[in-house]
Coordinates of C-alpha atoms in Angstrom, one line a residue:
M1 CA 100.7 119.4 136.3
G2 CA 99.3 117.2 134.1
D3 CA 101.5 114.4 132.8
T4 CA 102.5 114.5 129.4
Q5 CA 102.8 110.5 128.5
S6 CA 100.8 109.7 126.0
W7 CA 97.8 106.9 126.2
T8 CA 98.1 104.7 123.6
A9 CA 97.2 100.9 122.5
A10 CA 94.9 100.6 124.9
P11 CA 91.7 99.2 125.4
A12 CA 87.7 99.5 123.4
A13 CA 85.3 100.6 125.8
A14 CA 83.6 97.8 125.1
E15 CA 85.9 95.5 126.3
R16 CA 87.6 97.2 129.1
A17 CA 84.2 97.3 130.5
R18 CA 83.3 93.3 130.1
S19 CA 87.4 92.8 132.1
V20 CA 85.3 94.9 135.1
L21 CA 81.8 92.8 134.7
A22 CA 84.2 89.9 135.0
A23 CA 86.8 90.2 137.6
A24 CA 84.1 91.8 139.0
W25 CA 83.7 90.3 142.8
S26 CA 80.9 91.8 143.7
C27 CA 77.6 94.3 142.6
A28 CA 75.3 96.3 143.7
V29 CA 71.3 96.2 143.1
T30 CA 68.8 99.1 143.1
A31 CA 65.7 98.3 142.6
E32 CA 62.0 99.8 143.3
G33 CA 62.9 97.4 146.1
G34 CA 65.7 99.6 147.1
R35 CA 69.8 99.3 146.5
E36 CA 71.0 95.6 147.4
E37 CA 74.7 94.3 148.0
F38 CA 75.7 90.9 146.2
V39 CA 79.7 89.0 147.0
G40 CA 80.2 86.3 144.9
A41 CA 76.3 86.1 144.1
H42 CA 77.4 87.2 140.0
S43 CA 78.1 85.1 137.1
V44 CA 78.5 86.7 133.2
D45 CA 77.6 84.6 129.5
D46 CA 79.5 85.1 126.7
D47 CA 77.5 88.2 125.7
G48 CA 77.4 89.8 128.8
R49 CA 73.9 88.8 130.2
V50 CA 74.8 89.2 134.0
L51 CA 73.2 86.1 135.8
L52 CA 72.3 86.7 139.8
Q53 CA 72.0 84.2 142.7
V54 CA 69.5 86.1 145.2
P55 CA 67.3 85.1 148.5
E56 CA 64.7 84.2 148.4
D57 CA 63.4 86.7 150.3
S58 CA 65.0 89.4 148.8
A59 CA 63.2 92.1 148.2
L60 CA 65.5 92.5 144.8
L61 CA 63.4 89.2 143.6
A62 CA 60.2 90.2 144.4
A63 CA 60.8 93.8 142.9
A64 CA 61.5 91.5 139.8
I65 CA 58.7 89.5 139.3
C66 CA 56.5 92.5 139.6
A67 CA 58.1 94.5 137.1
P68 CA 56.4 95.7 134.1
R69 CA 58.3 93.4 131.2
G70 CA 60.9 95.9 129.4
E71 CA 60.7 98.4 131.3
P72 CA 63.7 99.6 133.4
S73 CA 63.8 98.6 136.3
A74 CA 67.2 98.5 137.9
V75 CA 70.6 99.7 137.8
L76 CA 73.7 97.5 139.1
E77 CA 76.8 98.8 139.2
F78 CA 80.4 97.4 139.7
A79 CA 83.6 99.2 140.5
D80 CA 87.5 98.3 139.1
V81 CA 89.2 98.3 142.1
A82 CA 93.3 98.5 141.7
P83 CA 94.7 95.3 143.8
V84 CA 97.9 96.8 145.0
P85 CA 97.8 99.9 147.5
V86 CA 97.3 103.2 145.4
R87 CA 95.3 106.4 146.1
N88 CA 92.0 106.6 144.1
R89 CA 91.7 102.6 144.0
I90 CA 89.1 102.6 142.1
R91 CA 90.3 102.9 138.7
A92 CA 86.2 102.8 136.9
R93 CA 82.8 102.1 137.3
L94 CA 80.1 99.8 135.4
W95 CA 76.2 100.7 135.5
L96 CA 73.7 98.7 133.4
A97 CA 70.6 99.9 133.6
G98 CA 67.1 97.7 132.3
W99 CA 65.7 94.8 134.2
F100 CA 65.5 91.0 135.8
V101 CA 63.7 88.1 134.2
P102 CA 63.8 85.3 136.2
E103 CA 64.5 82.6 135.5
D104 CA 65.2 78.5 137.2
D105 CA 67.0 79.9 140.3
H106 CA 68.5 83.2 139.4
L107 CA 67.8 86.6 137.8
A108 CA 68.7 87.3 133.9
F109 CA 69.7 90.9 133.9
R110 CA 69.0 92.0 130.0
A111 CA 71.4 95.0 130.5
T112 CA 69.2 98.2 127.9
R113 CA 72.4 100.9 129.1
V114 CA 75.6 99.9 129.8
V115 CA 77.8 103.3 130.9
L116 CA 81.3 103.3 132.1
C117 CA 83.5 105.9 133.9
P118 CA 87.2 105.8 134.0
P119 CA 89.2 108.7 135.5
S120 CA 89.1 109.5 131.3
G121 CA 85.6 110.4 131.8
T122 CA 81.9 108.9 131.4
V123 CA 81.3 106.8 128.1
V124 CA 78.4 105.6 127.4
V125 CA 79.2 101.1 125.4
D126 CA 76.8 100.5 122.9
L127 CA 74.6 97.9 123.8
E128 CA 75.7 95.2 120.6
E129 CA 79.6 96.4 120.8
F130 CA 79.1 95.0 124.4
A131 CA 78.1 92.1 123.5
A132 CA 79.9 91.4 121.7
A133 CA 83.4 92.2 122.9
E134 CA 85.1 89.7 124.8
P135 CA 87.4 89.8 128.4
D136 CA 90.9 91.2 128.2
P137 CA 92.2 87.3 128.7
L138 CA 94.5 88.7 131.6
A139 CA 92.3 90.0 133.2
L140 CA 91.4 87.2 136.0
A141 CA 94.9 87.0 136.2
E142 CA 95.4 91.5 136.8
A143 CA 94.7 91.1 140.5
Q144 CA 98.4 88.5 141.3
L145 CA 100.4 90.0 138.8
L146 CA 100.1 93.5 140.1
T147 CA 100.4 91.8 143.3
H148 CA 103.3 89.9 142.7
L149 CA 105.2 93.1 140.9
A150 CA 104.2 95.5 143.3
D151 CA 105.4 93.1 146.1
C152 CA 108.6 91.0 145.0
H153 CA 109.7 93.0 142.0
S154 CA 109.9 96.7 142.8
D155 CA 113.4 97.1 141.8
A156 CA 111.7 96.6 138.6
V157 CA 109.0 99.1 138.8
E158 CA 111.3 101.9 140.0
R159 CA 113.6 100.7 136.5
L160 CA 110.6 101.0 133.9
T161 CA 110.8 104.5 135.2
R162 CA 113.1 104.6 132.3
L163 CA 110.8 104.8 129.7
V164 CA 108.6 107.6 131.1
E165 CA 109.3 111.6 130.3
P166 CA 111.3 113.7 132.8
D167 CA 108.2 115.7 133.0
S168 CA 105.0 113.2 135.0
L169 CA 108.5 112.0 137.2
H170 CA 108.2 115.6 138.7
G171 CA 108.0 115.6 142.5
A172 CA 107.6 111.4 142.2
V173 CA 107.4 110.0 145.5
R174 CA 105.9 106.6 144.5
V175 CA 105.6 105.0 141.7
Q176 CA 102.8 101.6 141.7
P177 CA 102.1 99.7 139.2
L178 CA 98.2 100.6 138.6
A179 CA 96.3 98.6 136.3
V180 CA 98.4 95.6 133.3
D181 CA 96.2 94.4 130.4
R182 CA 97.0 92.9 126.8
H183 CA 97.8 96.1 125.1
G184 CA 100.7 97.5 128.1
L185 CA 101.0 98.0 131.7
T186 CA 99.4 101.6 133.7
L187 CA 102.1 103.4 136.4
R188 CA 100.8 104.9 139.0
I189 CA 102.9 108.3 139.6
E190 CA 102.5 109.4 142.9
R191 CA 103.0 112.8 144.3
T192 CA 102.6 114.2 147.7
R193 CA 99.9 115.9 147.4
A194 CA 98.7 115.0 143.6
H195 CA 99.0 111.5 141.3
G196 CA 99.3 110.6 137.9
D197 CA 99.3 107.5 135.5
V198 CA 101.5 106.8 132.7
R199 CA 101.0 104.0 130.2
L200 CA 103.6 101.6 128.8
P201 CA 102.2 100.2 125.5
F202 CA 103.8 96.1 125.0
H203 CA 105.0 96.3 121.3
T204 CA 102.2 93.7 119.9
P205 CA 99.1 92.4 122.3
A206 CA 99.8 90.0 124.8
D207 CA 97.2 87.1 124.9
T208 CA 98.9 84.6 127.9
V209 CA 100.7 85.5 130.9
A210 CA 103.4 84.4 129.4
D211 CA 103.2 86.6 125.9
L212 CA 103.5 88.4 129.4
T213 CA 106.4 87.7 130.3
E214 CA 108.4 88.0 127.5
R215 CA 107.0 91.4 127.0
M216 CA 107.5 92.7 130.1
H217 CA 111.4 91.6 129.6
V218 CA 111.4 93.3 126.3
L219 CA 110.4 96.7 128.5
L220 CA 113.1 95.8 131.6
T221 CA 115.6 95.4 128.8
Q222 CA 114.7 99.2 126.5
A223 CA 114.7 100.5 130.4
S224 CA 118.1 99.4 131.0
A225 CA 118.7 100.6 127.9
A226 CA 117.5 104.2 128.6
S227 CA 119.2 106.9 131.1
C228 CA 118.5 106.6 134.5
P229 CA 116.1 109.9 136.1
R230 CA 116.9 111.7 138.6
P231 CA 116.1 108.9 142.0
L232 CA 112.3 109.3 143.4
Q233 CA 111.6 111.1 146.3
R234 CA 111.2 109.2 149.4
Q235 CA 110.6 112.6 151.5
R236 CA 107.7 114.3 151.9
T237 CA 108.3 117.7 150.3
D238 CA 106.9 121.9 149.9
G239 CA 106.6 121.8 146.4
D240 CA 104.9 119.6 144.1
G241 CA 104.2 119.6 140.0

């Protein structure tokens, strides 16, 4: 069974890609010298250019120096991981293809192709839109916000399910906050052998944490006024929608 709740007021692909890039703590680099994992070693310019700190003995550094200028020679991969424990925690993957240019004490990556792969399908992001986009204003605070909501306000999460269409809750055994951005909150609805995601859009975008607090209060007020759905199933069931 598919969830029938529609996804509305979602970030554009370029903004989503920049948000993944801004919040990611690690990246994997595949180049002629092999594949290397880097943790806490990259930063991002305002135009989305990735700056990577690598050890002097890194094979990637040697490959970047020897690679023909302007020819795609490396792929950077970033994973967007849900901060709250849920099934399939990878919310999206982001790939940047291009080449490295040695600059001072780091490597600067110039992308020639940007590909975002969320569950809804692969999207090739326009390079100009990617450079011009800004990360979601809540991207860096999202992990703390969602873990606080899940750990300290599980009652509020369950109340928000009153805003979900009944068909989407059929067979549900657990609901967790999966993602939040300036446009809305996403809930992960888990069943015994399946799961689905439902989007609860805000009535207007939230550009700060203070804005988000107000938007969440509005959703909770709407949920309190809505009819109460069937309680979540707390045990394993034989059938699942």
